[in-house]
XYZ file of C-alpha atoms in Angstrom:
85
model
C -0.306 -0.036 -0.137
C 1.332 3.505 -1.086
C 0.408 6.741 -1.951
C 1.116 7.572 -5.427
C -0.130 5.102 -8.435
C 3.071 4.081 -10.498
C 2.933 6.265 -13.549
C 0.833 5.626 -16.303
C -1.781 3.384 -14.399
C -4.665 5.053 -12.795
C -2.472 8.090 -13.205
C -4.039 10.658 -15.561
C -4.617 14.188 -14.056
C -7.494 16.428 -15.787
C -7.983 13.284 -17.521
C -5.101 13.065 -19.528
C -2.102 14.695 -17.555
C -0.111 12.156 -16.780
C 1.835 12.070 -13.391
C 2.272 8.176 -11.474
C 5.737 7.850 -9.872
C 8.260 5.946 -12.122
C 10.361 4.535 -9.924
C 7.971 2.912 -9.246
C 6.233 1.456 -11.949
C 10.139 0.169 -12.306
C 9.114 -1.249 -8.537
C 6.317 -3.456 -9.310
C 7.829 -4.532 -12.238
C 10.848 -5.983 -10.676
C 9.036 -7.215 -6.877
C 6.031 -8.152 -9.022
C 3.379 -7.754 -6.230
C 0.202 -9.710 -6.003
C -1.348 -6.092 -5.437
C -0.465 -2.773 -5.070
C -3.379 -0.259 -3.474
C -2.787 3.508 -3.692
C -4.693 6.326 -3.382
C -3.549 9.952 -5.037
C -5.250 10.765 -8.043
C -9.044 10.881 -7.245
C -10.502 10.905 -10.527
C -8.812 7.515 -11.406
C -10.481 5.524 -8.965
C -10.194 1.970 -9.991
C -8.486 -1.027 -11.152
C -5.747 -2.208 -13.711
C -2.896 -4.912 -14.579
C 1.047 -4.064 -14.042
C 2.378 -7.245 -15.344
C 0.774 -9.498 -13.004
C 0.422 -7.247 -10.279
C -3.645 -6.018 -9.744
C -2.833 -1.642 -9.388
C -5.765 -0.185 -7.515
C -6.668 3.585 -6.495
C -8.903 3.382 -3.676
C -9.438 7.077 -3.970
C -12.396 8.058 -2.485
C -12.280 11.069 -3.775
C -14.726 12.240 -6.927
C -17.499 10.065 -6.246
C -15.616 7.187 -5.526
C -15.581 4.944 -2.140
C -12.426 2.848 -1.556
C -11.930 -0.790 -2.952
C -12.505 -4.409 -1.706
C -10.083 -6.677 -2.494
C -10.251 -9.852 -1.898
C -6.469 -12.046 -1.392
C -7.407 -15.888 -1.170
C -4.253 -18.536 -1.758
C -4.243 -20.206 -4.946
C -6.236 -16.867 -7.210
C -6.466 -13.870 -8.607
C -7.148 -10.647 -6.617
C -10.489 -9.807 -6.929
C -11.367 -5.806 -5.948
C -14.656 -4.515 -5.925
C -15.172 -1.198 -6.527
C -17.679 1.386 -3.268
C -19.679 3.418 -4.558
C -19.355 7.116 -2.956
C -20.739 8.154 0.171
């Protein structure tokens, strides 16, 4: 779990300006965690894959309500995005 998203993954400010971390992207590609959770870019709540890693932007801003991530041994992570309150 960290604050910024990796560069190019759910990181577009105003829908067009990539604002994620290139160093973090390289770290995720190198270490290959099952899941990485961030939340800094409020406009980009949701999830995507970076290689085999599921990247979840669990932002609670701009209508997002966070995310539930179910991780079971031997299974792919299951992400459920929650509606904002």
